[in-house]
mmCIF file of C-alpha atoms and ligand atoms in Angstrom:
data_model
loop_
_atom_site.group_PDB
_atom_site.id
_atom_site.type_symbol
_atom_site.label_atom_id
_atom_site.label_comp_id
_atom_site.label_asym_id
_atom_site.label_seq_id
_atom_site.Cartn_x
_atom_site.Cartn_y
_atom_site.Cartn_z
ATOM 1 C CA MET A 522 15.767 13.413 -9.160
ATOM 2 C CA LYS A 523 17.087 9.818 -9.003
ATOM 3 C CA ILE A 524 14.297 7.593 -7.671
ATOM 4 C CA ALA A 525 14.460 3.935 -6.621
ATOM 5 C CA ILE A 526 11.223 1.991 -6.006
ATOM 6 C CA ILE A 527 11.493 -1.195 -4.007
ATOM 7 C CA GLY A 528 8.774 -3.708 -4.993
ATOM 8 C CA PRO A 529 7.355 -4.281 -8.505
ATOM 9 C CA GLY A 530 3.823 -4.940 -7.184
ATOM 10 C CA ALA A 531 0.756 -3.044 -8.325
ATOM 11 C CA LEU A 532 1.744 0.273 -6.700
ATOM 12 C CA GLY A 533 5.495 -0.005 -7.506
ATOM 13 C CA CYS A 534 4.845 -0.748 -11.184
ATOM 14 C CA LEU A 535 2.331 2.068 -11.557
ATOM 15 C CA LEU A 536 4.530 4.666 -9.867
ATOM 16 C CA GLY A 537 7.581 3.439 -11.799
ATOM 17 C CA ALA A 538 5.805 3.808 -15.090
ATOM 18 C CA LEU A 539 4.277 7.202 -14.405
ATOM 19 C CA LEU A 540 7.463 8.690 -12.933
ATOM 20 C CA PHE A 541 9.506 7.300 -15.837
ATOM 21 C CA GLU A 542 7.101 8.775 -18.396
ATOM 22 C CA ALA A 543 7.409 12.113 -16.605
ATOM 23 C CA GLY A 544 11.137 12.058 -17.202
ATOM 24 C CA GLU A 545 12.397 11.069 -13.770
ATOM 25 C CA ASP A 546 15.517 8.913 -13.479
ATOM 26 C CA VAL A 547 13.694 5.969 -11.974
ATOM 27 C CA GLY A 548 14.721 2.369 -11.269
ATOM 28 C CA LEU A 549 12.607 -0.478 -9.896
ATOM 29 C CA VAL A 550 14.210 -2.836 -7.354
ATOM 30 C CA ASP A 551 13.267 -6.486 -7.171
ATOM 31 C CA TYR A 552 14.627 -9.452 -5.268
ATOM 32 C CA ARG A 553 13.650 -12.120 -7.784
ATOM 33 C CA PRO A 554 16.163 -12.545 -10.666
ATOM 34 C CA ASP A 555 13.531 -14.383 -12.827
ATOM 35 C CA ARG A 556 11.117 -11.440 -12.573
ATOM 36 C CA VAL A 557 13.867 -8.880 -13.207
ATOM 37 C CA ALA A 558 14.702 -10.768 -16.431
ATOM 38 C CA LEU A 559 11.005 -10.910 -17.446
ATOM 39 C CA LEU A 560 10.302 -7.242 -16.735
ATOM 40 C CA ARG A 561 13.469 -6.197 -18.598
ATOM 41 C CA ARG A 562 12.252 -8.119 -21.635
ATOM 42 C CA GLN A 563 8.631 -7.048 -21.599
ATOM 43 C CA GLY A 564 8.702 -3.618 -19.859
ATOM 44 C CA LEU A 565 5.808 -2.552 -17.635
ATOM 45 C CA GLN A 566 2.302 -2.445 -19.027
ATOM 46 C CA VAL A 567 -0.160 0.135 -17.793
ATOM 47 C CA GLY A 568 -3.794 -0.235 -18.761
ATOM 48 C CA THR A 569 -7.109 1.436 -18.110
ATOM 49 C CA PRO A 570 -10.449 -0.294 -17.382
ATOM 50 C CA ALA A 571 -11.551 0.811 -20.881
ATOM 51 C CA GLY A 572 -8.944 -1.477 -22.377
ATOM 52 C CA GLY A 573 -6.098 0.763 -23.609
ATOM 53 C CA THR A 574 -2.637 -0.446 -22.651
ATOM 54 C CA ARG A 575 0.808 1.145 -23.066
ATOM 55 C CA THR A 576 4.301 -0.359 -22.521
ATOM 56 C CA VAL A 577 6.783 1.613 -20.435
ATOM 57 C CA PRO A 578 10.452 0.494 -20.410
ATOM 58 C CA VAL A 579 11.258 1.223 -16.789
ATOM 59 C CA PRO A 580 14.793 0.056 -15.770
ATOM 60 C CA ILE A 581 14.715 -2.723 -13.154
ATOM 61 C CA GLY A 582 17.434 -4.488 -11.212
ATOM 62 C CA LEU A 583 18.354 -6.514 -8.167
ATOM 63 C CA PRO A 584 19.133 -4.349 -5.111
ATOM 64 C CA HIS A 585 22.897 -4.234 -5.811
ATOM 65 C CA GLU A 586 22.319 -3.281 -9.462
ATOM 66 C CA VAL A 587 20.315 -0.085 -8.780
ATOM 67 C CA ALA A 588 22.379 3.016 -8.056
ATOM 68 C CA PRO A 589 21.853 4.952 -4.787
ATOM 69 C CA ALA A 590 18.922 7.322 -5.138
ATOM 70 C CA ASP A 591 17.801 10.730 -3.850
ATOM 71 C CA LEU A 592 14.450 9.211 -3.076
ATOM 72 C CA THR A 593 13.813 5.498 -2.337
ATOM 73 C CA ILE A 594 10.115 4.561 -2.276
ATOM 74 C CA VAL A 595 9.270 1.429 -0.282
ATOM 75 C CA ALA A 596 6.301 -0.188 -2.056
ATOM 76 C CA VAL A 597 6.578 -3.778 -0.857
ATOM 77 C CA LYS A 598 3.893 -5.608 1.092
ATOM 78 C CA ALA A 599 4.043 -4.973 4.850
ATOM 79 C CA HIS A 600 5.416 -8.454 5.619
ATOM 80 C CA GLN A 601 8.384 -7.714 3.300
ATOM 81 C CA THR A 602 9.332 -4.426 4.903
ATOM 82 C CA ARG A 603 12.007 -5.872 7.153
ATOM 83 C CA ALA A 604 13.843 -7.471 4.217
ATOM 84 C CA ALA A 605 13.471 -4.347 2.032
ATOM 85 C CA ALA A 606 14.660 -2.074 4.882
ATOM 86 C CA LEU A 607 17.991 -3.954 5.030
ATOM 87 C CA ASP A 608 18.769 -2.548 1.550
ATOM 88 C CA LEU A 609 17.866 1.001 2.467
ATOM 89 C CA PRO A 610 21.272 2.166 3.722
ATOM 90 C CA ARG A 611 22.838 1.053 0.396
ATOM 91 C CA LEU A 612 20.021 2.373 -1.800
ATOM 92 C CA LEU A 613 20.027 5.856 -0.250
ATOM 93 C CA ALA A 614 22.486 8.345 -1.722
ATOM 94 C CA ALA A 615 24.104 10.749 0.750
ATOM 95 C CA GLY A 616 21.180 12.784 2.169
ATOM 96 C CA GLY A 617 18.680 10.532 0.290
ATOM 97 C CA LEU A 618 15.094 10.208 1.514
ATOM 98 C CA ALA A 619 13.128 6.997 2.173
ATOM 99 C CA LEU A 620 9.364 7.123 1.633
ATOM 100 C CA SER A 621 6.966 4.402 2.725
ATOM 101 C CA LEU A 622 3.822 4.242 0.588
ATOM 102 C CA GLN A 623 2.573 1.046 2.158
ATOM 103 C CA ASN A 624 -0.663 -0.027 3.736
ATOM 104 C CA GLY A 625 -0.901 -0.570 7.480
ATOM 105 C CA LEU A 626 1.042 0.425 10.587
ATOM 106 C CA GLY A 627 4.522 -0.580 11.746
ATOM 107 C CA ASN A 628 6.401 -0.093 8.443
ATOM 108 C CA LEU A 629 8.034 3.214 9.391
ATOM 109 C CA GLU A 630 9.263 1.814 12.690
ATOM 110 C CA ILE A 631 11.013 -1.017 10.836
ATOM 111 C CA MET A 632 12.551 1.397 8.301
ATOM 112 C CA ALA A 633 13.744 3.626 11.158
ATOM 113 C CA GLU A 634 15.497 0.666 12.800
ATOM 114 C CA ALA A 635 17.417 0.060 9.548
ATOM 115 C CA ALA A 636 18.119 3.568 8.300
ATOM 116 C CA GLY A 637 17.419 5.886 11.218
ATOM 117 C CA PRO A 638 14.356 8.186 11.474
ATOM 118 C CA ALA A 639 15.913 11.459 10.201
ATOM 119 C CA ARG A 640 15.501 10.914 6.422
ATOM 120 C CA LEU A 641 12.130 9.159 6.546
ATOM 121 C CA LEU A 642 8.903 10.301 4.908
ATOM 122 C CA ALA A 643 5.520 8.743 5.551
ATOM 123 C CA GLY A 644 3.072 8.482 2.677
ATOM 124 C CA VAL A 645 -0.416 7.294 2.014
ATOM 125 C CA ALA A 646 -1.555 6.342 -1.492
ATOM 126 C CA PHE A 647 -5.234 6.089 -2.358
ATOM 127 C CA LEU A 648 -4.964 4.558 -5.841
ATOM 128 C CA GLY A 649 -7.219 1.807 -7.159
ATOM 129 C CA VAL A 650 -4.606 -0.157 -8.976
ATOM 130 C CA THR A 651 -4.813 -3.860 -9.906
ATOM 131 C CA ARG A 652 -1.926 -6.100 -10.971
ATOM 132 C CA THR A 653 -3.215 -8.442 -13.680
ATOM 133 C CA ALA A 654 0.069 -10.230 -14.253
ATOM 134 C CA GLU A 655 3.797 -9.624 -13.451
ATOM 135 C CA GLY A 656 4.527 -6.068 -14.560
ATOM 136 C CA GLN A 657 1.026 -5.472 -15.802
ATOM 137 C CA VAL A 658 -1.312 -3.057 -14.000
ATOM 138 C CA ILE A 659 -4.665 -1.470 -14.513
ATOM 139 C CA LEU A 660 -5.349 1.919 -12.930
ATOM 140 C CA ALA A 661 -9.051 1.677 -11.981
ATOM 141 C CA GLY A 662 -9.330 4.680 -9.691
ATOM 142 C CA GLN A 663 -7.234 7.823 -9.775
ATOM 143 C CA GLY A 664 -6.624 9.009 -6.260
ATOM 144 C CA LEU A 665 -4.444 11.011 -3.964
ATOM 145 C CA ILE A 666 -0.954 10.609 -2.497
ATOM 146 C CA SER A 667 -0.381 12.335 0.871
ATOM 147 C CA ILE A 668 3.112 12.683 2.300
ATOM 148 C CA GLY A 669 4.415 14.063 5.574
ATOM 149 C CA VAL A 670 7.129 13.759 8.206
ATOM 150 C CA PRO A 671 6.753 10.995 10.804
ATOM 151 C CA ALA A 672 8.082 11.392 14.369
ATOM 152 C CA GLY A 673 11.851 11.896 14.461
ATOM 153 C CA SER A 674 12.132 12.875 10.775
ATOM 154 C CA GLN A 675 14.119 15.976 9.833
ATOM 155 C CA VAL A 676 13.208 16.159 6.150
ATOM 156 C CA SER A 677 13.052 19.843 5.281
ATOM 157 C CA PRO A 678 10.102 21.629 3.608
ATOM 158 C CA VAL A 679 12.191 22.164 0.403
ATOM 159 C CA GLU A 680 12.953 18.435 0.196
ATOM 160 C CA ARG A 681 9.287 17.553 0.747
ATOM 161 C CA ALA A 682 8.266 20.002 -1.984
ATOM 162 C CA ARG A 683 10.662 18.249 -4.422
ATOM 163 C CA VAL A 684 8.934 14.909 -3.707
ATOM 164 C CA VAL A 685 5.485 16.420 -4.158
ATOM 165 C CA GLY A 686 6.695 18.027 -7.407
ATOM 166 C CA ALA A 687 7.897 14.680 -8.826
ATOM 167 C CA PHE A 688 4.541 13.006 -8.187
ATOM 168 C CA THR A 689 2.656 16.020 -9.499
ATOM 169 C CA ARG A 690 4.621 16.056 -12.763
ATOM 170 C CA ALA A 691 3.828 12.349 -13.102
ATOM 171 C CA GLY A 692 0.124 13.267 -13.179
ATOM 172 C CA LEU A 693 -0.642 12.180 -9.624
ATOM 173 C CA GLU A 694 -2.410 14.388 -7.150
ATOM 174 C CA CYS A 695 -0.027 14.708 -4.221
ATOM 175 C CA ARG A 696 -0.378 16.840 -1.113
ATOM 176 C CA GLU A 697 1.782 17.478 1.871
ATOM 177 C CA ARG A 698 0.083 16.895 5.220
ATOM 178 C CA ASP A 699 1.298 17.978 8.652
ATOM 179 C CA ASP A 700 -0.967 15.366 10.288
ATOM 180 C CA ILE A 701 0.358 12.349 8.373
ATOM 181 C CA GLU A 702 -0.164 10.021 11.340
ATOM 182 C CA ALA A 703 -3.895 10.745 11.227
ATOM 183 C CA VAL A 704 -3.866 10.191 7.432
ATOM 184 C CA LEU A 705 -2.221 6.809 7.973
ATOM 185 C CA TRP A 706 -4.958 5.886 10.451
ATOM 186 C CA GLU A 707 -7.664 7.177 8.105
ATOM 187 C CA LYS A 708 -6.326 4.866 5.340
ATOM 188 C CA LEU A 709 -6.106 2.058 7.902
ATOM 189 C CA LEU A 710 -9.780 2.529 8.707
ATOM 190 C CA VAL A 711 -10.652 2.018 5.051
ATOM 191 C CA ASN A 712 -8.345 -0.960 4.632
ATOM 192 C CA VAL A 713 -9.552 -2.846 7.714
ATOM 193 C CA GLY A 714 -13.069 -2.560 6.430
ATOM 194 C CA ILE A 715 -12.665 -3.169 2.692
ATOM 195 C CA ASN A 716 -9.659 -5.483 2.357
ATOM 196 C CA PRO A 717 -10.472 -8.577 4.447
ATOM 197 C CA LEU A 718 -14.167 -8.702 3.426
ATOM 198 C CA THR A 719 -13.478 -8.280 -0.320
ATOM 199 C CA ALA A 720 -10.757 -10.937 -0.001
ATOM 200 C CA LEU A 721 -12.971 -13.421 1.935
ATOM 201 C CA LEU A 722 -15.936 -12.900 -0.397
ATOM 202 C CA ARG A 723 -13.891 -12.491 -3.570
ATOM 203 C CA VAL A 724 -15.775 -9.370 -4.709
ATOM 204 C CA PRO A 725 -14.575 -6.032 -6.153
ATOM 205 C CA ASN A 726 -14.678 -3.018 -3.839
ATOM 206 C CA GLY A 727 -17.890 -1.692 -5.420
ATOM 207 C CA ALA A 728 -19.866 -4.829 -4.378
ATOM 208 C CA LEU A 729 -19.251 -4.328 -0.650
ATOM 209 C CA PRO A 730 -21.930 -1.677 0.129
ATOM 210 C CA GLU A 731 -24.441 -3.899 -1.725
ATOM 211 C CA LEU A 732 -23.945 -6.806 0.659
ATOM 212 C CA PRO A 733 -25.713 -5.975 3.935
ATOM 213 C CA GLU A 734 -23.981 -8.469 6.268
ATOM 214 C CA ALA A 735 -20.539 -7.818 4.820
ATOM 215 C CA TRP A 736 -21.085 -4.047 4.864
ATOM 216 C CA ASP A 737 -22.056 -4.211 8.563
ATOM 217 C CA LEU A 738 -18.893 -6.087 9.348
ATOM 218 C CA ALA A 739 -16.733 -3.715 7.308
ATOM 219 C CA LEU A 740 -18.204 -0.729 9.162
ATOM 220 C CA ALA A 741 -17.789 -2.462 12.562
ATOM 221 C CA ALA A 742 -14.104 -3.076 11.780
ATOM 222 C CA ALA A 743 -13.647 0.553 10.759
ATOM 223 C CA PHE A 744 -15.448 1.903 13.885
ATOM 224 C CA GLU A 745 -13.256 -0.288 16.089
ATOM 225 C CA ALA A 746 -10.205 1.145 14.378
ATOM 226 C CA LEU A 747 -11.515 4.660 14.999
ATOM 227 C CA ALA A 748 -11.929 3.846 18.709
ATOM 228 C CA VAL A 749 -8.338 2.552 18.913
ATOM 229 C CA ALA A 750 -7.038 5.589 17.077
ATOM 230 C CA ARG A 751 -8.794 7.941 19.464
ATOM 231 C CA ALA A 752 -7.506 5.968 22.494
ATOM 232 C CA ALA A 753 -4.029 6.339 21.016
ATOM 233 C CA GLY A 754 -4.497 10.153 20.923
ATOM 234 C CA ILE A 755 -4.851 10.428 17.113
ATOM 235 C CA ASN A 756 -7.190 13.229 16.167
ATOM 236 C CA LEU A 757 -9.454 11.620 13.571
ATOM 237 C CA THR A 758 -12.456 13.553 12.394
ATOM 238 C CA VAL A 759 -13.454 11.163 9.601
ATOM 239 C CA ASP A 760 -16.888 9.558 9.369
ATOM 240 C CA PRO A 761 -16.024 5.879 8.770
ATOM 241 C CA GLU A 762 -19.259 4.999 7.006
ATOM 242 C CA ALA A 763 -19.090 7.929 4.574
ATOM 243 C CA ARG A 764 -15.399 7.338 3.903
ATOM 244 C CA LEU A 765 -15.726 3.619 3.218
ATOM 245 C CA ARG A 766 -18.664 4.237 0.901
ATOM 246 C CA GLN A 767 -16.745 6.938 -0.942
ATOM 247 C CA VAL A 768 -13.727 4.647 -1.474
ATOM 248 C CA CYS A 769 -15.919 1.711 -2.598
ATOM 249 C CA VAL A 770 -17.551 3.919 -5.174
ATOM 250 C CA ALA A 771 -14.340 5.591 -6.365
ATOM 251 C CA THR A 772 -12.607 2.196 -6.773
ATOM 252 C CA ALA A 773 -15.738 0.166 -7.618
ATOM 253 C CA THR A 774 -14.177 -2.125 -10.271
ATOM 254 C CA ASN A 775 -10.918 -2.522 -8.289
ATOM 255 C CA ARG A 776 -9.937 -5.703 -6.567
ATOM 256 C CA SER A 777 -8.537 -4.777 -3.167
ATOM 257 C CA SER A 778 -4.860 -5.528 -2.691
ATOM 258 C CA MET A 779 -5.804 -8.273 -0.199
ATOM 259 C CA LEU A 780 -8.164 -9.905 -2.714
ATOM 260 C CA GLN A 781 -5.349 -9.800 -5.277
ATOM 261 C CA ASP A 782 -3.013 -11.490 -2.779
ATOM 262 C CA VAL A 783 -5.510 -14.204 -1.888
ATOM 263 C CA LEU A 784 -6.271 -14.939 -5.560
ATOM 264 C CA ALA A 785 -2.580 -15.205 -6.303
ATOM 265 C CA GLY A 786 -1.927 -17.429 -3.251
ATOM 266 C CA ARG A 787 0.392 -14.812 -1.729
ATOM 267 C CA PRO A 788 0.602 -13.911 2.010
ATOM 268 C CA THR A 789 -1.757 -11.037 2.867
ATOM 269 C CA GLU A 790 -1.156 -7.810 4.843
ATOM 270 C CA ILE A 791 -3.749 -8.796 7.477
ATOM 271 C CA GLU A 792 -1.263 -8.504 10.389
ATOM 272 C CA ALA A 793 -0.302 -4.927 9.448
ATOM 273 C CA LEU A 794 -3.950 -3.959 9.016
ATOM 274 C CA ASN A 795 -6.616 -5.576 11.231
ATOM 275 C CA GLY A 796 -3.895 -7.307 13.287
ATOM 276 C CA GLN A 797 -2.403 -3.890 14.207
ATOM 277 C CA VAL A 798 -5.856 -2.618 15.301
ATOM 278 C CA SER A 799 -6.267 -5.722 17.492
ATOM 279 C CA ALA A 800 -2.754 -5.475 18.964
ATOM 280 C CA ARG A 801 -2.929 -1.749 19.640
ATOM 281 C CA GLY A 802 -6.498 -2.062 20.943
ATOM 282 C CA ALA A 803 -5.368 -4.776 23.380
ATOM 283 C CA ALA A 804 -2.513 -2.540 24.616
ATOM 284 C CA LEU A 805 -4.899 0.406 25.137
ATOM 285 C CA GLY A 806 -7.798 -1.572 26.631
ATOM 286 C CA VAL A 807 -10.113 -1.154 23.630
ATOM 287 C CA ASP A 808 -12.093 -4.223 22.569
ATOM 288 C CA THR A 809 -11.796 -5.086 18.863
ATOM 289 C CA PRO A 810 -13.799 -8.362 18.371
ATOM 290 C CA VAL A 811 -14.472 -7.835 14.643
ATOM 291 C CA ASN A 812 -10.833 -7.068 13.828
ATOM 292 C CA ASP A 813 -9.702 -10.016 15.969
ATOM 293 C CA LEU A 814 -12.001 -12.371 14.048
ATOM 294 C CA LEU A 815 -11.161 -10.962 10.647
ATOM 295 C CA THR A 816 -7.459 -11.337 11.385
ATOM 296 C CA ARG A 817 -7.874 -14.960 12.371
ATOM 297 C CA LEU A 818 -10.137 -15.717 9.358
ATOM 298 C CA LEU A 819 -7.528 -14.342 6.935
ATOM 299 C CA GLN A 820 -4.773 -16.183 8.711
ATOM 300 C CA ALA A 821 -6.909 -19.371 8.449
ATOM 301 C CA LEU A 822 -7.521 -18.696 4.758
ATOM 302 C CA GLY A 823 -3.759 -18.517 4.201
ATOM 303 C CA GLN A 824 -3.133 -21.754 6.083
ATOM 304 C CA ALA A 825 -5.899 -23.570 4.195
ATOM 305 C CA GLY A 826 -4.192 -23.203 0.819
ATOM 306 C CA PRO A 827 -2.568 -26.664 0.528
ATOM 307 C CA PHE A 828 -5.845 -28.407 1.613
ATOM 308 C CA ARG A 829 -8.273 -26.511 -0.650
ATOM 309 C CA VAL A 830 -10.554 -28.532 -2.902
ATOM 310 C CA ASN A 831 -10.854 -27.361 -6.483
ATOM 311 C CA CYS A 832 -14.127 -25.610 -7.220
ATOM 312 C CA GLN A 833 -15.465 -25.333 -10.802
HETATM 313 O O1 KPL B 2221 -5.847 0.576 -0.501
HETATM 314 C C1 KPL B 2221 -6.667 -0.194 -1.001
HETATM 315 C C2 KPL B 2221 -6.262 -1.582 -1.154
HETATM 316 O O2 KPL B 2221 -6.859 -2.336 -1.950
HETATM 317 O O3 KPL B 2221 -5.302 -1.985 -0.421
HETATM 318 C C3 KPL B 2221 -8.043 0.341 -1.403
HETATM 319 C C4 KPL B 2221 -8.084 1.854 -1.185
HETATM 320 C C5 KPL B 2221 -9.070 -0.352 -0.617
HETATM 321 C C6 KPL B 2221 -8.282 0.202 -2.884
HETATM 322 O O4 KPL B 2221 -8.534 -1.054 -3.282
#
């Protein structure tokens, strides 16, 4: 299967490398010519926390250089989805599928505006992967990829099975879910708790349950998200506390994607995570004070960059 992956971030690089090693015809898509040149020269580097690293020569190109694909995986940050979606019609071969494996809510709606809903797949990736430098990733926690059909999609069971097969051959645990919207919310619950607090406190995921005040706030954010999900009619049976603890333990040495963004001075996904809980809560009449505050704190953190004093 020809696979294009938009976004050479932590997830895009990891998937690109694993799918390439499994023999898929995979190409990474990037918008930055300087990074394309760098990654062509050095290849992708995949490491483990124990220290072993291997180089994987995954082809990479600008959007017009990558041939239309049977499956295009959108792995950019949520605030880049609109730009990436503009390339979807060109990157999709006739009958090609587009799969979002991004954090947060709102990405599929943007992709549907650009490419229509019929060939879309929704996905949720629970992988503790850290980008240490451009094209260099460490896989700290092996996890699960869930895929399913969002509202309006007409992707057939056979086509879905081909996608699951590609991930499985690449050594990733991948399952098809018929309640993918609930799975997206379940991941959101985890992200709204772990991501902003690890980013504000600059701690790895495993530290969070050890910090009583931060842990309380993380749980409060997750419980608010659960209340919003239920008000929206999503059938979530998850216990937020058990789920957050489980993810913190499974990805203990991992830096959350939001912490990685903050440390690198990049915009964060706060609007697609806690911001979505606040916005949807407001629309449904559910109070979300912790998510409101965390959203504003992360926005303030982003705005403070140019004024920050240097700490030793
Ligand atoms: O999805 C993640 C993220 O960092 O965005 C978790 C699961 C919290 C792993 O770090």
